[in-house]
Amino acid sequence: MALEDYRGDMETCTRCSLCKFVPLEQVRGAKYVNICPSVARYNFHAYSAGGRLAAGTALLDKRIGYSEKLAEVIYNCQLCGGCDVSCKYALDMEVLEPLYEMRASCVEAGAVPASVKKMIDQSRDNRQLSTRSGAEGGQWMDGLKVGDVNQAGIDVIYYPGCRTGCDPRLWGIARATVSLLQKAGIRFGVAEGAELCCGGQAYRMGCRGDFQKQAQESIAMLINSTAHTLVTSCAECYQAFKVLYTRCGLQLELEVLHSTEYFDRLLESGQLTPLNAINRRVTYHDPCHLGRLGEPYIPWKGTQRPGHMRLFDPPKEFRRGTHGVYQSPRNILNRIPGLTLVEMDRTKEYAWCCGAGGGVKETNPDFAQWTALERLSEAESTGADALVTACPGCERHFRDTLTGTGKSLQVFDVAELLEAAI
Ligand code: SF4
Ligand code: SF4
């Protein structure tokens, strides 16, 4: 797809500004009503989805050209998809898709901000996200008895993802996941080279060629395994395998599950049973890539019928974020003895982003931190003593942001708490 393919969507924008807020019927309190971190921070219409769509049509019509300022606006967005679900509460139009395409057209035109170029170059060198710690691939498994994906008779591939595999601060998530799979008696293997990026970040930064190359290498790494299921604890890998690969016509012939979905199944079937009490009051942060952005991709090919109304032939089903992974992590937390789960004002498809998405943590750390601080305050307002999430990127960003704030809130992954309870 190209930006031109979304002309009809962009021209449908009524400048109603609903993409800036949680839909009114879903608002739970006066304080936490924003859904777009970008416009909330920069307070100017151009930094909202509606503003970016207006810029997109102006680009297509050559009323404006690529400039440093335009690229700065396009990349100061977490691609969190909050705008997309809020807009679709009332309308049938794509909002996030053209935002992805605007980034791709910036890369094609050679018009990306210096901070973005640096990040892209770095991830090309590393074949990983740019925030690499320097740890060697596979080090996270030291001392664990884990085989690879090509051993005979395995059922499951565990894919920790490059962010987790190469950052010692996140190894606890991968090690807890391995421990739980072993306790449940699952025959699984870990992909050699699973610290290579799935390609999701390249896609989000607008580097389509890099995405295709990285995705094909990932598929080649997994293709000879006898496993029928891939389990990942990374929400971004999950979204790449499940949504982006399908969207780009790439086939990963495996059932893709996030670790929370898989553990929920294992708890349901009695293969795992939490017995140790964890006496905490926790709140759950829905990662964008597991929630609204993790909703399965729905292919559609057809035309829009002429006329003022948005009618499609054949009828088009829009992804509205309602089919993301929301219940599995909550089911797990609710099964842990002693644990009380309390909800924030903005949950599920209307959750506020952690701030790290879309490369913003690397390219504009102040904005990323500002966004996380709002979420941490929202978490504190529930009276919880810990924030639990299911995405290593969110976890690390929240922990980084908490450093030096004096806040007592702790941050965990669902797998870490479940492992402690078993
Ligand atoms: S993108 Fe959607 S919600 Fe935002 S201004 Fe346009 S029509 Fe309104
Ligand atoms: S993707 Fe997120 S940050 Fe970007 S415009 Fe939409 S709501 Fe705002």
Coordinates of C-alpha atoms and ligand atoms in Angstrom, one line a residue:
M1 CA 0.0 0.0 0.0
A2 CA 1.0 3.6 -0.5
L3 CA -0.1 6.9 0.9
E4 CA -2.2 7.5 -2.2
D5 CA -4.2 4.3 -1.4
Y6 CA -5.5 6.1 1.7
R7 CA -6.5 9.3 0.0
G8 CA -10.2 8.5 0.5
D9 CA -9.7 7.8 4.2
M10 CA -7.7 11.0 4.7
E11 CA -10.3 13.1 2.8
T12 CA -13.0 11.7 5.0
C13 CA -11.5 13.4 8.1
T14 CA -14.0 15.9 9.4
R15 CA -11.5 17.6 11.8
C16 CA -13.8 16.6 14.6
S17 CA -10.9 16.0 17.0
L18 CA -12.4 12.9 18.4
C19 CA -9.1 11.2 17.8
K20 CA -7.6 13.3 20.6
F21 CA -9.7 11.8 23.4
V22 CA -11.2 8.6 24.8
P23 CA -14.8 8.4 23.4
L24 CA -17.2 10.2 25.7
E25 CA -19.2 7.1 26.7
Q26 CA -15.9 5.4 27.7
V27 CA -14.6 8.2 29.9
R28 CA -14.4 7.2 33.6
G29 CA -13.2 10.4 35.2
A30 CA -12.3 14.0 34.4
K31 CA -8.5 13.7 34.7
Y32 CA -7.6 10.9 32.2
V33 CA -9.6 11.7 29.0
N34 CA -6.8 12.2 26.5
I35 CA -5.8 9.3 24.2
C36 CA -3.2 10.9 21.9
P37 CA 0.0 11.6 23.7
S38 CA 1.4 13.6 20.8
V39 CA -1.3 16.3 20.7
A40 CA -1.6 16.3 24.5
R41 CA 2.1 17.1 24.7
Y42 CA 2.5 19.6 21.8
N43 CA -1.0 21.1 22.0
F44 CA -1.3 21.9 18.3
H45 CA -3.7 20.3 15.8
A46 CA -0.9 19.2 13.5
Y47 CA 0.4 16.8 16.2
S48 CA -3.0 14.9 16.2
A49 CA -4.0 12.2 13.8
G50 CA -6.5 14.6 12.1
G51 CA -3.7 17.1 11.7
R52 CA -1.4 14.6 10.2
L53 CA -4.1 13.3 7.8
A54 CA -4.5 16.9 6.6
A55 CA -0.8 17.1 6.0
G56 CA -1.0 13.7 4.1
T57 CA -3.6 15.0 1.6
A58 CA -1.5 18.3 1.2
L59 CA 1.5 16.1 0.4
L60 CA -0.4 14.1 -2.2
D61 CA -1.7 17.3 -3.8
K62 CA 1.8 18.8 -3.7
R63 CA 0.5 21.8 -1.7
I64 CA 3.4 21.1 0.7
G65 CA 6.6 19.3 0.3
Y66 CA 8.8 17.3 2.7
S67 CA 10.5 19.5 5.2
E68 CA 12.3 19.1 8.5
K69 CA 9.3 20.4 10.4
L70 CA 6.9 18.0 8.7
A71 CA 9.2 15.0 9.4
E72 CA 9.5 16.1 13.0
V73 CA 5.7 16.1 13.3
I74 CA 5.3 12.7 11.6
Y75 CA 7.9 11.0 13.9
N76 CA 6.8 12.6 17.1
C77 CA 4.0 10.1 17.3
Q78 CA 4.1 6.8 19.2
L79 CA 2.0 5.0 16.5
C80 CA 0.1 3.8 19.4
G81 CA -3.2 3.6 17.5
G82 CA -5.3 5.4 20.1
C83 CA -6.5 7.9 17.5
D84 CA -7.5 5.0 15.2
V85 CA -9.9 3.4 17.7
S86 CA -11.3 6.7 18.9
C87 CA -12.0 7.8 15.4
K88 CA -13.6 4.4 14.5
Y89 CA -15.9 4.7 17.4
A90 CA -18.0 6.9 15.1
L91 CA -16.5 6.5 11.6
D92 CA -15.4 3.9 9.1
M93 CA -12.0 5.2 8.0
E94 CA -8.4 4.2 8.4
V95 CA -6.3 6.5 10.6
L96 CA -3.2 4.7 11.7
E97 CA -2.5 3.1 8.3
P98 CA -1.9 6.4 6.5
L99 CA 0.4 7.5 9.5
Y100 CA 2.5 4.4 8.8
E101 CA 2.6 5.3 5.1
M102 CA 3.6 8.9 5.8
R103 CA 6.7 7.6 7.5
A104 CA 7.5 5.2 4.6
S105 CA 7.2 8.2 2.2
C106 CA 9.5 10.3 4.4
V107 CA 12.1 7.5 4.2
E108 CA 11.6 7.2 0.4
A109 CA 12.0 11.0 0.0
G110 CA 15.1 11.0 2.2
A111 CA 13.4 13.3 4.6
V112 CA 13.8 11.9 8.1
P113 CA 15.0 13.8 11.2
A114 CA 18.6 13.2 12.2
S115 CA 17.6 11.4 15.4
V116 CA 15.5 9.0 13.3
K117 CA 18.3 8.4 10.8
K118 CA 20.7 7.6 13.6
M119 CA 18.3 5.0 15.0
I120 CA 17.7 3.5 11.6
D121 CA 21.4 3.2 10.8
Q122 CA 22.1 1.7 14.2
S123 CA 19.4 -1.0 13.9
R124 CA 20.7 -1.8 10.4
D125 CA 24.1 -2.5 11.9
N126 CA 22.8 -4.5 14.8
R127 CA 19.8 -6.2 13.1
Q128 CA 18.2 -5.3 16.4
L129 CA 16.4 -2.4 18.0
S130 CA 18.8 0.4 18.6
T131 CA 18.7 0.3 22.3
R132 CA 21.0 -2.7 22.4
S133 CA 22.8 -3.3 25.7
G134 CA 25.9 -5.1 24.2
A135 CA 24.9 -8.4 25.7
E136 CA 25.7 -11.4 23.5
G137 CA 22.9 -13.4 21.9
G138 CA 21.8 -16.3 24.0
Q139 CA 23.4 -15.1 27.2
W140 CA 20.0 -14.7 28.9
M141 CA 19.7 -18.6 28.8
D142 CA 23.0 -19.2 30.8
G143 CA 22.4 -22.1 33.2
L144 CA 19.0 -23.0 31.7
K145 CA 18.5 -26.3 30.0
V146 CA 16.9 -25.2 26.7
G147 CA 17.1 -26.8 23.3
D148 CA 16.7 -25.2 19.9
V149 CA 13.8 -25.1 17.6
N150 CA 15.0 -27.8 15.3
Q151 CA 15.2 -30.6 17.9
A152 CA 12.8 -33.4 17.1
G153 CA 9.4 -33.6 18.5
I154 CA 9.0 -30.1 20.0
D155 CA 5.5 -28.5 20.0
V156 CA 6.3 -24.9 20.8
I157 CA 8.9 -22.3 19.8
Y158 CA 9.6 -19.7 22.5
Y159 CA 10.7 -16.4 20.9
P160 CA 11.8 -13.9 23.5
G161 CA 12.6 -11.1 20.9
C162 CA 15.6 -9.0 20.5
R163 CA 14.7 -6.4 23.1
T164 CA 14.4 -9.0 25.8
G165 CA 17.3 -11.2 24.6
C166 CA 19.8 -8.5 24.6
D167 CA 18.9 -6.4 27.7
P168 CA 19.9 -8.0 31.0
R169 CA 17.3 -5.9 32.8
L170 CA 14.7 -7.9 30.9
W171 CA 16.1 -11.3 31.1
G172 CA 13.9 -12.0 34.2
I173 CA 10.9 -12.1 31.8
A174 CA 12.5 -14.7 29.5
R175 CA 13.8 -16.8 32.3
A176 CA 10.4 -16.8 34.1
T177 CA 8.7 -17.8 30.8
V178 CA 11.2 -20.7 30.3
S179 CA 10.6 -21.8 33.9
L180 CA 6.8 -21.8 33.5
L181 CA 7.0 -23.8 30.2
Q182 CA 9.3 -26.3 32.0
K183 CA 7.0 -26.6 35.0
A184 CA 4.0 -27.2 32.7
G185 CA 6.0 -30.0 30.9
I186 CA 5.9 -28.3 27.5
R187 CA 8.2 -29.6 24.8
F188 CA 9.7 -26.4 23.5
G189 CA 12.8 -24.9 21.9
V190 CA 14.3 -21.5 21.6
A191 CA 15.2 -20.1 18.2
E192 CA 18.9 -19.7 17.7
G193 CA 19.4 -16.1 16.8
A194 CA 16.0 -15.1 18.4
E195 CA 17.7 -11.9 19.4
L196 CA 17.5 -10.8 15.8
C197 CA 14.7 -8.3 15.3
C198 CA 11.4 -9.6 13.8
G199 CA 11.4 -6.5 11.6
G200 CA 8.5 -4.7 13.4
Q201 CA 10.6 -1.7 14.3
A202 CA 11.9 -1.2 10.8
Y203 CA 8.2 -1.2 9.6
R204 CA 7.2 1.4 12.2
M205 CA 10.2 3.6 11.3
G206 CA 9.1 3.5 7.6
C207 CA 11.9 1.2 6.4
R208 CA 9.9 -1.2 4.2
G209 CA 12.9 -2.8 2.5
D210 CA 14.6 -3.6 5.9
F211 CA 11.3 -5.0 7.2
Q212 CA 10.9 -7.4 4.3
K213 CA 14.5 -8.6 4.7
Q214 CA 14.3 -9.0 8.5
A215 CA 10.9 -10.7 8.3
Q216 CA 12.1 -13.2 5.7
E217 CA 15.2 -14.0 7.7
S218 CA 13.0 -14.6 10.8
I219 CA 10.7 -16.9 8.8
A220 CA 13.7 -18.9 7.5
M221 CA 15.0 -19.3 11.0
L222 CA 11.7 -20.9 12.1
I223 CA 10.5 -22.8 9.0
N224 CA 12.1 -26.2 9.7
S225 CA 10.8 -26.7 13.2
T226 CA 8.2 -29.4 13.9
A227 CA 6.5 -26.9 16.3
H228 CA 3.0 -25.8 15.6
T229 CA 2.9 -22.9 18.0
L230 CA 5.1 -19.8 18.5
V231 CA 4.9 -18.2 21.9
T232 CA 6.5 -14.8 22.4
S233 CA 6.6 -12.6 25.5
C234 CA 7.2 -9.5 23.4
A235 CA 4.1 -7.6 22.4
E236 CA 5.9 -5.9 19.5
C237 CA 7.0 -9.3 18.0
Y238 CA 3.5 -10.6 18.6
Q239 CA 2.0 -7.7 16.6
A240 CA 4.7 -8.1 13.9
F241 CA 4.1 -11.9 13.4
K242 CA 0.3 -11.7 13.7
V243 CA -0.5 -8.4 12.0
L244 CA 2.3 -6.9 10.0
Y245 CA 3.4 -10.2 8.4
T246 CA -0.1 -11.0 7.2
R247 CA -0.6 -7.4 6.1
C248 CA 2.5 -7.7 3.9
G249 CA 1.6 -11.1 2.5
L250 CA 4.3 -13.0 4.5
Q251 CA 3.3 -16.4 5.8
L252 CA 4.5 -17.7 9.2
E253 CA 2.9 -21.2 9.2
L254 CA 2.5 -21.3 13.0
E255 CA -0.1 -20.4 15.5
V256 CA 1.2 -17.2 17.1
L257 CA 0.4 -16.6 20.7
H258 CA 1.5 -14.1 23.3
S259 CA 2.8 -15.8 26.4
T260 CA -0.2 -14.5 28.4
E261 CA -2.6 -16.3 26.0
Y262 CA -0.5 -19.5 26.3
F263 CA -0.3 -19.3 30.1
D264 CA -4.0 -18.6 30.4
R265 CA -4.6 -21.9 28.4
L266 CA -2.1 -23.8 30.7
L267 CA -3.9 -22.5 33.8
E268 CA -7.3 -23.4 32.4
S269 CA -6.2 -26.9 31.6
G270 CA -4.6 -27.4 35.0
Q271 CA -1.0 -27.7 33.6
L272 CA -0.1 -24.8 35.8
T273 CA -1.5 -24.0 39.2
P274 CA -0.6 -20.9 41.2
L275 CA -0.4 -21.7 44.9
N276 CA 1.9 -19.1 46.5
A277 CA 0.1 -16.0 47.7
I278 CA 1.3 -12.7 46.4
N279 CA -0.2 -10.1 48.6
R280 CA -0.2 -7.1 46.3
R281 CA -2.7 -4.6 44.9
V282 CA -1.7 -4.3 41.2
T283 CA -3.0 -2.5 38.1
Y284 CA -2.6 -3.8 34.6
H285 CA -1.2 -1.7 31.7
D286 CA -2.5 -2.8 28.3
P287 CA 0.4 -2.6 25.9
C288 CA -0.7 -1.0 22.6
H289 CA 0.9 -3.8 20.5
L290 CA -0.9 -6.6 22.4
G291 CA -4.2 -4.7 22.8
R292 CA -5.6 -2.6 20.1
L293 CA -2.7 -3.0 17.6
G294 CA -2.6 -6.8 18.2
E295 CA -6.1 -7.4 16.8
P296 CA -5.8 -9.8 13.8
Y297 CA -5.4 -8.2 10.4
I298 CA -8.5 -8.4 8.2
P299 CA -7.5 -8.5 4.5
W300 CA -9.9 -6.6 2.1
K301 CA -9.7 -6.0 -1.6
G302 CA -12.4 -3.9 -3.3
T303 CA -13.6 -0.4 -4.1
Q304 CA -15.4 2.4 -2.4
R305 CA -18.8 3.1 -4.0
P306 CA -19.2 6.6 -5.5
G307 CA -21.1 9.0 -3.4
H308 CA -21.0 10.9 -0.2
M309 CA -21.4 7.9 2.1
R310 CA -18.5 5.5 2.8
L311 CA -19.8 2.3 1.2
F312 CA -17.5 -0.5 0.2
D313 CA -17.9 -3.2 -2.3
P314 CA -17.6 -5.9 -1.0
P315 CA -18.4 -4.6 2.5
K316 CA -15.2 -3.8 4.5
E317 CA -14.7 -4.9 8.1
F318 CA -12.7 -2.3 10.1
R319 CA -10.4 -3.2 12.9
R320 CA -11.5 -1.2 15.9
G321 CA -9.2 -2.6 18.6
T322 CA -11.9 -4.6 20.3
H323 CA -10.3 -8.0 19.5
G324 CA -6.9 -7.4 21.0
V325 CA -5.5 -9.5 23.9
Y326 CA -7.1 -8.0 26.9
Q327 CA -8.6 -10.9 29.0
S328 CA -5.7 -13.4 29.2
P329 CA -3.4 -11.3 31.3
R330 CA -6.3 -10.3 33.5
N331 CA -7.4 -13.9 33.9
I332 CA -3.8 -14.8 35.0
L333 CA -3.6 -12.0 37.5
N334 CA -7.0 -12.9 38.9
R335 CA -5.9 -16.5 39.5
I336 CA -2.9 -15.6 41.7
P337 CA -3.8 -16.0 45.3
G338 CA -3.6 -12.8 47.4
L339 CA -3.4 -10.6 44.4
T340 CA -6.0 -7.8 43.9
L341 CA -6.3 -6.3 40.4
V342 CA -7.6 -2.8 40.1
E343 CA -8.2 -1.0 36.8
M344 CA -7.0 2.4 35.6
D345 CA -9.4 4.9 34.0
R346 CA -8.1 4.1 30.5
T347 CA -8.0 0.4 29.7
K348 CA -8.1 -2.1 26.9
E349 CA -8.5 -0.4 23.5
Y350 CA -8.6 3.0 25.2
A351 CA -5.4 2.6 27.2
W352 CA -2.8 5.4 27.2
C353 CA 0.5 4.4 25.6
C354 CA 3.6 3.9 27.8
G355 CA 5.4 6.5 25.6
A356 CA 8.1 4.3 24.1
G357 CA 6.4 3.3 20.9
G358 CA 7.1 4.4 17.3
G359 CA 10.8 4.8 18.1
V360 CA 10.0 7.8 20.3
K361 CA 12.0 6.5 23.3
E362 CA 15.1 6.6 21.1
T363 CA 14.4 9.7 19.0
N364 CA 12.7 12.0 21.6
P365 CA 13.3 10.6 25.1
D366 CA 11.8 13.6 26.9
F367 CA 8.5 13.1 25.1
A368 CA 8.6 9.4 25.8
Q369 CA 9.3 10.1 29.5
W370 CA 6.5 12.7 29.7
T371 CA 4.0 10.1 28.3
A372 CA 5.1 7.4 30.8
L373 CA 4.9 9.8 33.8
E374 CA 1.2 10.4 32.9
R375 CA 0.5 6.6 32.9
L376 CA 2.4 6.1 36.1
S377 CA 0.3 8.8 37.8
E378 CA -2.8 7.1 36.5
A379 CA -1.6 3.8 37.9
E380 CA -0.8 5.4 41.3
S381 CA -4.3 7.0 41.4
T382 CA -5.8 3.4 41.7
G383 CA -3.9 2.8 45.0
A384 CA -1.9 0.0 43.4
D385 CA 1.6 -0.8 44.7
A386 CA 2.7 -2.3 41.4
L387 CA 2.0 -1.8 37.7
V388 CA 2.0 -5.1 35.7
T389 CA 2.4 -5.3 32.0
A390 CA 3.0 -7.8 29.3
C391 CA 5.5 -6.1 27.1
P392 CA 9.2 -5.9 27.8
G393 CA 9.4 -2.5 26.0
C394 CA 6.7 -1.0 28.3
E395 CA 8.3 -2.6 31.4
R396 CA 11.7 -1.2 30.7
H397 CA 10.4 2.2 29.8
F398 CA 8.3 2.5 33.0
R399 CA 11.3 1.4 35.1
D400 CA 13.6 3.9 33.4
T401 CA 11.1 6.6 33.9
L402 CA 10.6 5.8 37.6
T403 CA 14.3 6.0 38.3
G404 CA 15.0 9.1 40.4
T405 CA 11.3 10.1 40.8
G406 CA 11.0 8.8 44.4
K407 CA 7.8 7.0 43.5
S408 CA 7.4 3.6 45.3
L409 CA 5.4 2.0 42.4
Q410 CA 7.0 -1.2 41.2
V411 CA 6.8 -2.7 37.7
F412 CA 6.5 -6.4 36.7
D413 CA 5.7 -8.6 33.8
V414 CA 2.7 -10.9 34.1
A415 CA 5.1 -13.9 33.7
E416 CA 7.3 -12.8 36.5
L417 CA 4.4 -12.7 39.0
L418 CA 2.9 -16.0 37.7
E419 CA 6.3 -17.7 38.1
A420 CA 6.6 -16.4 41.6
A421 CA 3.1 -17.8 42.4
I422 CA 3.9 -21.3 41.1
Ligands
SF4_1 S1 -9.0 11.5 12.2 FE1 -11.1 10.9 12.7 S2 -11.4 11.6 14.8 FE2 -9.6 12.7 14.0 S3 -10.3 14.6 13.3 FE3 -10.3 13.2 11.5 S4 -12.4 12.3 11.5 FE4 -12.1 13.3 13.5
SF4_2 S1 -0.8 7.0 16.9 FE1 -0.9 7.7 19.1 S2 0.5 9.4 19.2 FE2 0.2 9.1 17.0 S3 -1.5 10.5 16.4 FE3 -2.4 8.5 17.0 S4 -2.9 8.6 19.2 FE4 -1.5 10.3 18.7

